[in-house]
Coordinates of C-alpha atoms and ligand atoms in Angstrom, one line a residue:
M1 CA 29.5 11.8 1.8
S2 CA 27.0 14.9 3.0
K3 CA 22.8 13.5 4.4
K4 CA 21.0 13.1 1.4
T5 CA 17.5 14.3 1.0
A6 CA 14.1 12.6 0.8
L7 CA 10.9 13.7 0.1
I8 CA 8.2 11.1 1.0
T9 CA 4.5 11.9 -0.2
G10 CA 2.1 10.3 1.5
I11 CA 4.0 10.4 5.1
S12 CA 1.0 10.1 6.9
G13 CA 0.0 6.4 5.2
Q14 CA 1.1 2.6 6.2
D15 CA 3.9 2.8 3.9
G16 CA 5.3 6.9 4.3
A17 CA 5.4 5.7 7.7
Y18 CA 7.5 2.6 7.0
L19 CA 9.6 4.0 4.7
A20 CA 10.5 7.4 6.6
Q21 CA 11.6 4.6 9.6
F22 CA 13.5 2.8 7.3
L23 CA 15.5 6.2 5.5
L24 CA 16.2 7.8 8.6
S25 CA 18.0 4.5 10.1
K26 CA 19.6 5.2 7.0
K27 CA 20.4 9.1 8.1
Y28 CA 18.5 10.8 5.7
K29 CA 17.1 14.2 6.3
I30 CA 13.2 13.6 5.4
I31 CA 10.5 16.1 4.3
G32 CA 7.4 14.5 4.5
T33 CA 3.7 15.7 3.0
D34 CA 0.5 15.2 2.8
R35 CA -2.7 17.1 2.7
R36 CA -4.0 19.3 5.0
S37 CA -6.2 17.2 7.7
A38 CA -8.7 18.3 9.9
R39 CA -8.5 14.9 11.4
G40 CA -5.0 14.8 12.4
N41 CA -3.4 11.8 11.1
N42 CA 0.2 11.5 12.7
W43 CA -0.7 8.2 14.5
R44 CA 1.3 5.7 12.3
L45 CA 4.5 8.6 13.0
N46 CA 3.8 8.3 16.5
R47 CA 3.6 4.6 16.6
L48 CA 6.9 4.0 15.4
G49 CA 8.2 6.8 17.2
I50 CA 9.5 9.2 14.5
L51 CA 7.2 12.0 14.5
N52 CA 9.3 14.7 15.5
K53 CA 12.4 13.0 13.3
I54 CA 10.8 14.5 10.3
I55 CA 9.9 17.8 8.7
Y56 CA 6.4 18.0 8.0
E57 CA 4.6 19.8 5.4
E58 CA 1.6 20.1 3.3
M59 CA 1.3 19.4 -0.1
E60 CA -1.9 18.9 -2.0
L61 CA -1.2 16.6 -5.1
G62 CA -3.7 18.3 -6.6
E63 CA -2.2 21.7 -6.5
L64 CA 0.8 22.1 -9.3
Y65 CA 1.5 25.4 -7.3
E66 CA 2.2 23.2 -4.0
I67 CA 4.2 21.0 -5.5
Q68 CA 6.6 23.6 -7.3
K69 CA 6.5 25.5 -3.5
I70 CA 8.3 22.7 -1.2
F71 CA 10.6 21.7 -4.4
K72 CA 12.2 25.3 -4.8
K73 CA 12.4 25.6 -0.4
Y74 CA 14.3 21.4 -0.4
R75 CA 17.2 20.1 -2.0
F76 CA 15.9 16.5 -3.0
D77 CA 18.4 14.2 -4.0
E78 CA 15.3 11.1 -4.0
V79 CA 11.2 12.3 -3.9
Y80 CA 9.4 8.7 -3.1
N81 CA 6.0 9.3 -4.3
L82 CA 4.0 7.6 -1.9
A83 CA 0.9 9.3 -1.6
A84 CA -3.0 8.2 -3.3
Q85 CA -6.3 7.7 -3.5
S86 CA -5.4 4.6 -2.6
F87 CA -8.8 2.5 -1.8
V88 CA -10.2 0.6 -4.9
A89 CA -13.5 0.8 -3.4
T90 CA -13.3 4.8 -3.3
S91 CA -12.5 4.9 -6.7
F92 CA -15.5 3.2 -8.2
N93 CA -17.4 6.5 -6.2
S94 CA -14.6 9.0 -6.3
P95 CA -13.3 8.4 -10.7
L96 CA -12.3 11.9 -10.7
N97 CA -10.8 12.9 -7.7
T98 CA -9.0 9.5 -7.9
S99 CA -8.0 10.1 -11.6
N100 CA -6.4 13.7 -10.4
I101 CA -4.8 12.6 -7.6
T102 CA -3.6 9.2 -8.3
G103 CA -3.1 10.2 -11.9
L104 CA -2.2 13.3 -12.5
G105 CA -0.4 14.0 -9.1
V106 CA 2.2 11.6 -10.5
L107 CA 2.8 14.0 -13.6
R108 CA 3.1 16.9 -11.5
I109 CA 5.8 16.2 -9.5
L110 CA 7.4 14.8 -13.0
E111 CA 6.9 17.9 -14.1
T112 CA 8.2 20.2 -11.2
I113 CA 11.2 17.7 -10.9
K114 CA 11.8 18.7 -15.0
S115 CA 11.8 22.0 -14.5
I116 CA 13.6 22.6 -11.3
N117 CA 16.1 19.5 -11.5
K118 CA 16.2 16.7 -13.5
K119 CA 18.9 15.3 -11.4
I120 CA 16.8 14.4 -8.9
K121 CA 15.8 10.8 -8.4
F122 CA 11.9 9.5 -8.2
Y123 CA 10.4 6.4 -7.2
Q124 CA 6.6 5.8 -8.3
A125 CA 4.4 4.1 -6.0
S126 CA 2.5 2.0 -8.6
S127 CA 0.5 -1.6 -8.0
S128 CA 0.2 -5.2 -9.0
E129 CA -4.1 -4.0 -9.1
M130 CA -2.6 -2.4 -12.8
F131 CA -2.3 -6.2 -14.0
G132 CA -6.0 -6.8 -12.9
K133 CA -7.4 -9.5 -15.3
I134 CA -4.8 -11.4 -15.4
T135 CA -3.6 -12.4 -18.8
E136 CA -0.4 -14.4 -17.3
E137 CA -0.6 -17.5 -14.1
R138 CA 2.4 -14.8 -12.2
Q139 CA 2.8 -11.5 -13.1
N140 CA 6.1 -10.2 -13.3
E141 CA 7.8 -6.9 -15.2
N142 CA 6.8 -7.9 -18.7
T143 CA 3.1 -8.6 -18.2
S144 CA 0.1 -7.1 -20.1
L145 CA -1.5 -4.4 -17.9
N146 CA -6.0 -5.3 -18.0
P147 CA -6.5 -2.7 -14.7
Q148 CA -10.1 -3.4 -13.6
S149 CA -11.0 0.0 -11.7
P150 CA -10.4 3.7 -11.6
Y151 CA -7.7 3.7 -9.2
A152 CA -5.5 0.5 -11.7
I153 CA -6.7 3.0 -14.1
S154 CA -4.8 6.0 -12.7
K155 CA -2.1 3.8 -11.5
V156 CA -1.5 2.5 -15.2
F157 CA -1.1 6.5 -15.6
G158 CA 0.9 7.2 -13.3
H159 CA 3.6 4.2 -14.5
Y160 CA 3.0 4.8 -18.1
I161 CA 3.7 8.6 -17.8
T162 CA 7.6 7.7 -15.3
D163 CA 8.4 5.4 -18.2
N164 CA 7.8 8.1 -20.5
Y165 CA 9.4 11.0 -18.4
R166 CA 12.3 8.5 -18.2
K167 CA 12.7 8.1 -21.6
S168 CA 12.4 11.3 -22.7
Y169 CA 14.4 13.4 -20.5
N170 CA 17.0 11.1 -19.4
M171 CA 15.3 11.4 -15.8
F172 CA 16.1 8.4 -13.2
A173 CA 12.4 7.9 -12.9
V174 CA 10.9 4.1 -11.9
S175 CA 8.4 3.1 -10.3
G176 CA 8.0 -0.1 -8.3
I177 CA 4.7 -2.8 -9.0
L178 CA 4.2 -3.7 -5.2
F179 CA 1.4 -6.1 -4.7
N180 CA -0.1 -5.9 -1.9
H181 CA 1.4 -5.2 1.6
E182 CA -0.1 -5.4 4.9
S183 CA 0.9 -4.4 8.3
P184 CA -0.6 -3.3 11.7
L185 CA -0.4 0.2 10.1
R186 CA -2.6 -0.7 7.4
G187 CA -5.7 1.4 7.2
E188 CA -9.0 0.3 8.5
E189 CA -10.7 0.3 5.2
F190 CA -7.8 -2.5 3.8
V191 CA -9.7 -6.4 3.5
T192 CA -6.8 -7.5 6.3
R193 CA -6.7 -4.9 8.7
K194 CA -10.3 -4.4 8.7
I195 CA -10.9 -8.7 9.1
I196 CA -8.3 -8.7 12.5
L197 CA -9.8 -5.3 14.0
G198 CA -13.3 -6.6 13.6
L199 CA -12.2 -9.9 14.9
I200 CA -10.9 -8.1 18.2
K201 CA -14.0 -6.0 18.1
I202 CA -16.3 -9.0 18.2
L203 CA -14.5 -10.4 20.7
N204 CA -14.7 -7.6 23.1
G205 CA -18.2 -7.3 22.6
D206 CA -17.9 -3.8 20.4
L207 CA -19.3 -5.7 17.5
K208 CA -21.7 -7.8 16.6
Y209 CA -20.6 -9.4 13.1
L210 CA -18.4 -8.3 10.7
E211 CA -19.6 -7.9 7.2
L212 CA -17.5 -8.8 4.1
G213 CA -17.6 -8.9 0.2
N214 CA -16.2 -11.3 -2.2
I215 CA -14.4 -13.4 0.1
Y216 CA -12.8 -15.8 -2.8
A217 CA -10.5 -12.9 -4.2
K218 CA -6.6 -14.1 -3.8
R219 CA -4.4 -11.8 -3.4
D220 CA -0.1 -12.0 -2.8
W221 CA 0.0 -10.5 0.8
G222 CA 4.0 -9.6 2.1
Y223 CA 5.1 -7.3 5.1
A224 CA 5.1 -3.7 4.0
K225 CA 7.9 -2.9 6.8
E226 CA 10.2 -5.1 3.8
Y227 CA 8.7 -3.4 1.0
V228 CA 9.9 0.0 1.3
E229 CA 13.3 -1.3 1.6
A230 CA 12.9 -2.5 -2.0
M231 CA 11.9 1.1 -2.8
W232 CA 15.0 2.7 -1.5
K233 CA 17.3 -0.4 -3.3
M234 CA 15.5 0.9 -6.7
L235 CA 16.9 4.5 -6.4
Q236 CA 20.5 3.0 -5.4
Q237 CA 20.9 1.0 -8.7
K238 CA 23.4 2.6 -11.8
K239 CA 20.4 2.3 -14.3
P240 CA 16.7 3.0 -13.6
K241 CA 14.7 -0.1 -13.3
D242 CA 11.1 -0.7 -12.8
F243 CA 11.0 -4.0 -10.4
V244 CA 8.0 -6.1 -9.1
I245 CA 8.1 -6.6 -5.8
S246 CA 5.8 -9.9 -4.3
T247 CA 5.7 -13.0 -2.2
G248 CA 5.0 -15.6 -5.0
K249 CA 2.3 -17.0 -2.8
T250 CA -1.4 -16.6 -3.4
Y251 CA -4.3 -16.7 -0.8
D252 CA -8.2 -16.1 -0.8
I253 CA -9.6 -13.9 2.0
K254 CA -11.2 -16.7 3.8
H255 CA -8.2 -18.1 4.2
F256 CA -6.5 -15.0 5.8
I257 CA -9.9 -15.1 7.9
N258 CA -9.2 -19.0 9.1
L259 CA -5.4 -18.0 9.7
S260 CA -7.2 -15.0 12.2
T261 CA -9.1 -17.2 14.0
N262 CA -7.1 -19.4 14.2
Y263 CA -4.5 -17.5 16.0
L264 CA -7.0 -15.7 18.1
G265 CA -7.9 -19.3 19.4
L266 CA -11.8 -19.1 18.3
K267 CA -13.1 -22.3 17.3
T268 CA -15.7 -21.8 13.9
K269 CA -17.2 -23.0 11.2
W270 CA -18.6 -21.9 7.5
I271 CA -22.1 -22.6 6.8
G272 CA -23.8 -21.8 3.7
K273 CA -23.2 -20.7 0.5
G274 CA -22.8 -17.9 -1.9
I275 CA -24.3 -14.4 0.1
N276 CA -25.5 -16.7 2.6
E277 CA -21.9 -17.7 4.1
K278 CA -21.5 -17.0 7.0
L279 CA -18.8 -17.8 9.4
I280 CA -20.4 -19.2 13.2
N281 CA -18.4 -19.2 16.6
L282 CA -18.5 -22.5 18.0
K283 CA -18.8 -21.5 21.3
N284 CA -22.0 -19.4 21.3
S285 CA -23.4 -20.5 18.0
K286 CA -23.2 -16.6 17.1
I287 CA -22.3 -15.2 13.7
I288 CA -18.9 -14.0 13.4
I289 CA -18.9 -13.0 9.6
K290 CA -21.5 -12.3 6.7
I291 CA -21.3 -11.4 3.0
N292 CA -22.8 -8.5 2.1
P293 CA -23.4 -8.2 -1.2
Q294 CA -22.8 -4.1 -1.3
L295 CA -19.3 -4.8 -0.4
F296 CA -18.6 -6.5 -3.5
R297 CA -16.7 -4.3 -6.3
P298 CA -18.5 -3.5 -9.4
S299 CA -15.1 -4.8 -11.1
E300 CA -13.2 -7.2 -9.2
V301 CA -9.6 -8.9 -9.9
N302 CA -9.9 -12.4 -8.9
V303 CA -6.2 -13.3 -8.6
L304 CA -2.9 -11.6 -8.5
K305 CA 0.6 -13.5 -8.3
G306 CA 3.8 -12.0 -8.1
N307 CA 7.0 -13.1 -10.4
S308 CA 9.3 -11.1 -8.3
S309 CA 12.4 -13.0 -10.0
L310 CA 14.4 -9.8 -11.3
A311 CA 14.5 -8.1 -7.8
R312 CA 16.1 -11.0 -6.5
S313 CA 18.3 -11.1 -8.8
K314 CA 19.0 -7.8 -9.1
L315 CA 18.2 -5.9 -6.0
G316 CA 19.3 -8.9 -3.3
W317 CA 15.6 -8.4 -2.2
T318 CA 13.3 -11.2 -0.6
P319 CA 10.3 -11.5 1.1
K320 CA 10.9 -12.9 4.6
T321 CA 7.0 -12.7 6.1
N322 CA 5.0 -15.7 5.6
L323 CA 1.4 -15.0 5.4
K324 CA 0.7 -16.7 8.8
K325 CA 3.6 -15.1 10.6
L326 CA 1.9 -11.6 9.0
V327 CA -1.5 -12.8 10.9
K328 CA 0.7 -12.5 13.7
I329 CA 2.5 -9.4 14.1
M330 CA -1.0 -7.4 13.1
I331 CA -3.0 -9.2 16.0
D332 CA -0.5 -9.1 18.6
E333 CA -0.1 -5.5 17.7
E334 CA -3.6 -4.8 17.5
I335 CA -4.5 -6.5 21.1
K336 CA -1.4 -4.3 21.9
Y337 CA -2.7 -0.8 20.8
Y338 CA -6.6 -1.8 21.2
K339 CA -8.7 1.6 22.9
K340 CA -5.1 2.8 24.0
Ligands
LIG401 P1 -2.2 5.1 2.3 O1 -3.8 5.2 2.0 O2 -1.8 4.2 3.6 O3 -1.7 6.1 2.5 C1 -2.0 7.2 1.3 C2 -1.3 8.5 1.4 O4 -1.5 9.1 0.6 C3 -1.6 9.1 3.1 O5 -0.7 9.9 3.8 C4 -2.4 10.3 2.0 O6 -2.6 11.2 3.3 C5 -1.9 10.8 1.0 N1 -3.1 11.5 0.1 C6 -4.3 10.8 -0.4 N2 -4.3 12.0 -0.5 C7 -3.7 12.8 -1.3 C8 -3.6 14.8 -1.6 N3 -4.8 14.8 -2.4 N4 -2.7 15.0 -1.9 C9 -1.0 14.4 -0.9 N5 -1.7 13.5 -0.1 C10 -2.6 12.9 -0.4 O7 -1.7 4.1 1.3 P2 -0.1 2.9 1.6 O8 0.6 3.7 1.8 O9 -0.7 2.0 2.2 O10 0.2 3.1 0.2 C11 0.9 4.2 -0.5 C12 1.2 3.6 -2.3 O11 1.5 2.3 -2.3 C13 0.2 3.8 -2.6 O12 0.1 5.5 -3.9 C14 -0.8 3.3 -2.8 O13 -1.9 3.6 -3.7 C15 0.5 2.6 -3.6 N6 0.4 0.8 -3.3 C16 0.1 0.6 -2.1 C17 -0.2 -1.2 -1.9 C18 -0.4 -1.4 -0.6 O14 -1.0 -3.2 -0.3 N7 0.2 -1.0 0.6 C19 -0.5 -2.1 -2.9 C20 0.1 -1.5 -4.4 C21 0.7 0.0 -4.4 P3 -4.3 10.9 4.2 O15 -3.7 10.3 4.9 O16 -4.7 13.1 4.4 O17 -5.3 9.8 3.7
LIG402 P1 -7.0 -3.9 -2.8 O1 -6.3 -5.2 -3.5 O2 -5.8 -2.6 -3.5 O3 -8.1 -3.5 -3.5 O4 -6.9 -4.6 -1.4 P2 -8.3 -4.4 -0.5 O5 -7.9 -5.4 1.0 O6 -9.3 -3.4 -0.1 O7 -9.3 -5.3 -1.1 C1 -8.6 -7.1 -1.1 C2 -9.8 -8.0 -1.5 O8 -10.7 -8.5 -0.5 C3 -10.3 -7.3 -2.7 O9 -10.8 -8.5 -3.8 C4 -12.0 -7.2 -2.0 O10 -13.3 -7.3 -3.3 C5 -11.9 -8.2 -1.0 N1 -13.2 -8.1 0.1 C6 -13.7 -8.6 0.5 N2 -14.5 -7.8 1.4 C7 -14.2 -6.5 1.4 C8 -14.2 -5.8 2.4 O11 -15.1 -5.9 3.0 N3 -13.5 -4.9 2.1 C9 -12.2 -4.6 1.5 N4 -11.3 -3.7 1.2 N5 -12.0 -5.3 0.3 C10 -12.7 -6.9 0.4

């Protein structure tokens, strides 16, 4: 069989990098795209040692013409749409851009596939944020969506339009509803990496204290490297179907902080309540973490907990890394690359 060709949008992001690494191990030819950036954001592909193994192209998701150009240049077997304005907090300040990229961007790709080659298999990166204010204790593929941010609402659009193109045009178009997944390659603005990087900066004398928002929100956190394998498995199924990918365990941010300080060997104590709650370093009595009310979101998702039974039975996918191990992986690598 000839080599398969895959398009990964959002190649410079966390999942784009891990998915590219995984597909390369399966001998795929990979075209990776993101928007033009003056910052040059290849550090993830560089760290994985795969920057020169993919073909890089610019493709702004806001521009239909740019998408069509790439689809005319290459013959894709599989398309993984990972590009998005992916940060919930930013979506409240940039709701129009978020809707255009995270929502309408999906439609631009689907329209292109529909007009160029309906045989291309399409994966959409849906999100557990779509469940929002949850209506069931554990969320699966049939749980009602109740989004609470412009990001989540845009993802709901992407989710339903993917479903609609699958049904209307007989396309192999599926969504993976992925719960939060983290790694040393996670963006610094997301809470797990922010906490770990912040604590290491404090230990190195490069930061006085870390400011956080709602530390009582709970998330179902898994390891990104394992989650990208599920994306690929979904496109290898006989029939197109959506799947929830999660660990089924949920913890609050405070628990994540405690695991991190423990692993770093810090002796700490929580004092105060509400916005006055603080984490103190018992060694020198200094504050390590403070609450900044400005970091609270206008509308919060308090708890998410997935039920990935379908993925376990149909895809043979199971999460292998628990939160304690994930914290260790993230901290070890953060220390290794700190200031390099
Ligand atoms: P990242 O934020 O790390 O990566 C997003 C990617 O999209 C980056 O390559 C970014 O480029 C690119 N991008 C942003 N805007 C545009 C645009 N206008 N045109 C083209 N490309 C653009 O996200 P993750 O890798 O963590 O997540 C991958 C996908 O999965 C996203 O769609 C996310 O919303 C979704 N998801 C993620 C979850 C998680 O826990 N990680 C959970 C559920 C869903 P640049 O580098 O220039 O910003
Ligand atoms: P999300 O689940 O996609 O929004 O992932 P994040 O990592 O951005 O946020 C997870 C949870 O952590 C949310 O409930 C946030 O409100 C909460 N949180 C608390 N403090 C912070 C903070 O300083 N930064 C971020 N990003 N999230 C925070």
